[in-house]
């Protein structure tokens, strides 16, 4: 795969599709953390790691969403960087959710995710 040139641009329609996908996934991430935080059960120290990972991953997703809304996001190099950051943020959120689910399944946390 070749690196894009400094002024190579992507099609706006392609960027718009990526922006839509990023927005939907960001919305899911925010919905998940909102539901988890609003749970009336007590927190424990075991919940810190998944919450920290979710927060970092969501912060990266928000940054990427803002980057994709910028006018210069049609430059291929900036788009590729935003795409890589989004995948990193998505992976971090997925790891946080996995840890939280494992904690819940094993009965380690006081904040049940599964209800």
Short mmCIF file of N, CA and C in Angstrom, two decimals, residues 14-69:
data_model
loop_
_atom_site.label_atom_id
_atom_site.label_comp_id
_atom_site.label_asym_id
_atom_site.label_seq_id
_atom_site.Cartn_x
_atom_site.Cartn_y
_atom_site.Cartn_z
N UNK A 14 -16.83 9.75 0.15
CA UNK A 14 -16.16 8.70 0.92
C UNK A 14 -15.96 9.15 2.36
N UNK A 15 -15.50 10.37 2.54
CA UNK A 15 -15.30 10.91 3.88
C UNK A 15 -16.62 10.98 4.65
N UNK A 16 -17.69 11.36 3.96
CA UNK A 16 -18.99 11.48 4.62
C UNK A 16 -19.48 10.13 5.14
N UNK A 17 -19.23 9.07 4.38
CA UNK A 17 -19.60 7.73 4.84
C UNK A 17 -18.82 7.35 6.09
N UNK A 18 -17.53 7.67 6.09
CA UNK A 18 -16.70 7.38 7.27
C UNK A 18 -17.16 8.20 8.47
N UNK A 19 -17.54 9.44 8.22
CA UNK A 19 -18.04 10.31 9.29
C UNK A 19 -19.33 9.75 9.89
N UNK A 20 -20.20 9.24 9.04
CA UNK A 20 -21.45 8.63 9.52
C UNK A 20 -21.16 7.40 10.37
N UNK A 21 -20.28 6.54 9.88
CA UNK A 21 -19.93 5.32 10.63
C UNK A 21 -19.29 5.68 11.97
N UNK A 22 -18.40 6.65 11.97
CA UNK A 22 -17.74 7.07 13.21
C UNK A 22 -18.77 7.64 14.19
N UNK A 23 -19.72 8.41 13.68
CA UNK A 23 -20.75 8.98 14.54
C UNK A 23 -21.65 7.93 15.16
N UNK A 24 -21.99 6.91 14.40
CA UNK A 24 -22.84 5.83 14.92
C UNK A 24 -22.10 5.05 16.01
N UNK A 25 -20.84 4.72 15.75
CA UNK A 25 -20.06 3.97 16.74
C UNK A 25 -19.80 4.82 17.98
N UNK A 26 -19.52 6.10 17.79
CA UNK A 26 -19.35 7.00 18.93
C UNK A 26 -20.64 7.07 19.75
N UNK A 27 -21.78 7.14 19.08
CA UNK A 27 -23.06 7.15 19.77
C UNK A 27 -23.27 5.88 20.59
N UNK A 28 -22.90 4.73 20.03
CA UNK A 28 -23.00 3.47 20.78
C UNK A 28 -22.11 3.51 22.02
N UNK A 29 -20.88 3.98 21.84
CA UNK A 29 -19.94 4.03 22.95
C UNK A 29 -20.47 4.94 24.07
N UNK A 30 -20.97 6.10 23.70
CA UNK A 30 -21.52 7.03 24.68
C UNK A 30 -22.77 6.46 25.36
N UNK A 31 -23.59 5.77 24.60
CA UNK A 31 -24.79 5.14 25.16
C UNK A 31 -24.41 4.05 26.16
N UNK A 32 -23.40 3.26 25.81
CA UNK A 32 -22.96 2.19 26.71
C UNK A 32 -22.46 2.76 28.03
N UNK A 33 -21.58 3.75 27.95
CA UNK A 33 -21.01 4.31 29.18
C UNK A 33 -22.09 5.04 29.99
N UNK A 34 -23.02 5.68 29.32
CA UNK A 34 -24.10 6.38 30.01
C UNK A 34 -24.98 5.40 30.78
N UNK A 35 -25.31 4.29 30.15
CA UNK A 35 -26.15 3.27 30.80
C UNK A 35 -25.41 2.66 31.99
N UNK A 36 -24.13 2.43 31.82
CA UNK A 36 -23.34 1.82 32.88
C UNK A 36 -23.20 2.76 34.08
N UNK A 37 -22.93 4.05 33.79
CA UNK A 37 -22.75 5.03 34.86
C UNK A 37 -24.06 5.29 35.61
N UNK A 38 -25.19 5.23 34.91
CA UNK A 38 -26.47 5.52 35.56
C UNK A 38 -27.01 4.33 36.35
N UNK A 39 -26.32 3.21 36.32
CA UNK A 39 -26.72 2.05 37.11
C UNK A 39 -26.66 2.41 38.59
N UNK A 40 -27.71 2.13 39.37
CA UNK A 40 -27.74 2.56 40.77
C UNK A 40 -26.84 1.76 41.72
N UNK A 41 -26.22 0.69 41.25
CA UNK A 41 -25.38 -0.12 42.14
C UNK A 41 -24.08 0.60 42.49
N UNK A 42 -23.46 0.13 43.57
CA UNK A 42 -22.21 0.74 44.04
C UNK A 42 -21.05 0.41 43.11
N UNK A 43 -20.09 1.32 43.10
CA UNK A 43 -18.86 1.11 42.34
C UNK A 43 -17.83 0.42 43.23
N UNK A 44 -16.91 -0.28 42.60
CA UNK A 44 -15.79 -0.86 43.34
C UNK A 44 -14.51 -0.53 42.58
N UNK A 45 -13.38 -0.81 43.20
CA UNK A 45 -12.10 -0.49 42.57
C UNK A 45 -11.87 -1.29 41.29
N UNK A 46 -12.52 -2.42 41.14
CA UNK A 46 -12.36 -3.25 39.94
C UNK A 46 -12.98 -2.56 38.71
N UNK A 47 -13.88 -1.61 38.95
CA UNK A 47 -14.54 -0.89 37.85
C UNK A 47 -13.69 0.24 37.28
N UNK A 48 -12.59 0.58 37.94
CA UNK A 48 -11.78 1.72 37.51
C UNK A 48 -11.12 1.46 36.16
N UNK A 49 -10.52 0.28 35.97
CA UNK A 49 -9.82 -0.01 34.72
C UNK A 49 -10.74 0.04 33.50
N UNK A 50 -11.89 -0.66 33.51
CA UNK A 50 -12.75 -0.56 32.34
C UNK A 50 -13.27 0.86 32.10
N UNK A 51 -13.58 1.59 33.18
CA UNK A 51 -14.07 2.96 33.01
C UNK A 51 -12.98 3.86 32.43
N UNK A 52 -11.75 3.67 32.87
CA UNK A 52 -10.63 4.44 32.34
C UNK A 52 -10.43 4.14 30.85
N UNK A 53 -10.47 2.86 30.48
CA UNK A 53 -10.31 2.49 29.07
C UNK A 53 -11.46 3.03 28.22
N UNK A 54 -12.67 2.92 28.73
CA UNK A 54 -13.82 3.46 27.99
C UNK A 54 -13.68 4.97 27.79
N UNK A 55 -13.26 5.67 28.82
CA UNK A 55 -13.11 7.13 28.73
C UNK A 55 -12.03 7.52 27.72
N UNK A 56 -10.90 6.83 27.75
CA UNK A 56 -9.82 7.13 26.80
C UNK A 56 -10.26 6.82 25.38
N UNK A 57 -10.88 5.67 25.18
CA UNK A 57 -11.33 5.29 23.84
C UNK A 57 -12.37 6.25 23.29
N UNK A 58 -13.30 6.66 24.13
CA UNK A 58 -14.34 7.60 23.69
C UNK A 58 -13.72 8.96 23.39
N UNK A 59 -12.75 9.39 24.19
CA UNK A 59 -12.07 10.67 23.92
C UNK A 59 -11.39 10.63 22.56
N UNK A 60 -10.75 9.52 22.22
CA UNK A 60 -10.13 9.39 20.89
C UNK A 60 -11.18 9.42 19.79
N UNK A 61 -12.30 8.76 20.01
CA UNK A 61 -13.37 8.76 19.01
C UNK A 61 -13.93 10.17 18.79
N UNK A 62 -14.08 10.93 19.87
CA UNK A 62 -14.58 12.30 19.76
C UNK A 62 -13.57 13.16 18.99
N UNK A 63 -12.27 12.98 19.29
CA UNK A 63 -11.25 13.74 18.58
C UNK A 63 -11.29 13.43 17.09
N UNK A 64 -11.41 12.16 16.75
CA UNK A 64 -11.47 11.76 15.34
C UNK A 64 -12.72 12.33 14.68
N UNK A 65 -13.85 12.30 15.38
CA UNK A 65 -15.07 12.86 14.83
C UNK A 65 -14.89 14.34 14.51
N UNK A 66 -14.26 15.06 15.43
CA UNK A 66 -13.97 16.48 15.19
C UNK A 66 -13.00 16.66 14.03
N UNK A 67 -11.99 15.79 13.96
CA UNK A 67 -11.02 15.87 12.86
C UNK A 67 -11.71 15.63 11.51
N UNK A 68 -12.64 14.68 11.46
CA UNK A 68 -13.33 14.39 10.21
C UNK A 68 -14.29 15.51 9.80
N UNK A 69 -14.71 16.31 10.77
CA UNK A 69 -15.58 17.45 10.45
C UNK A 69 -14.80 18.65 9.92
#
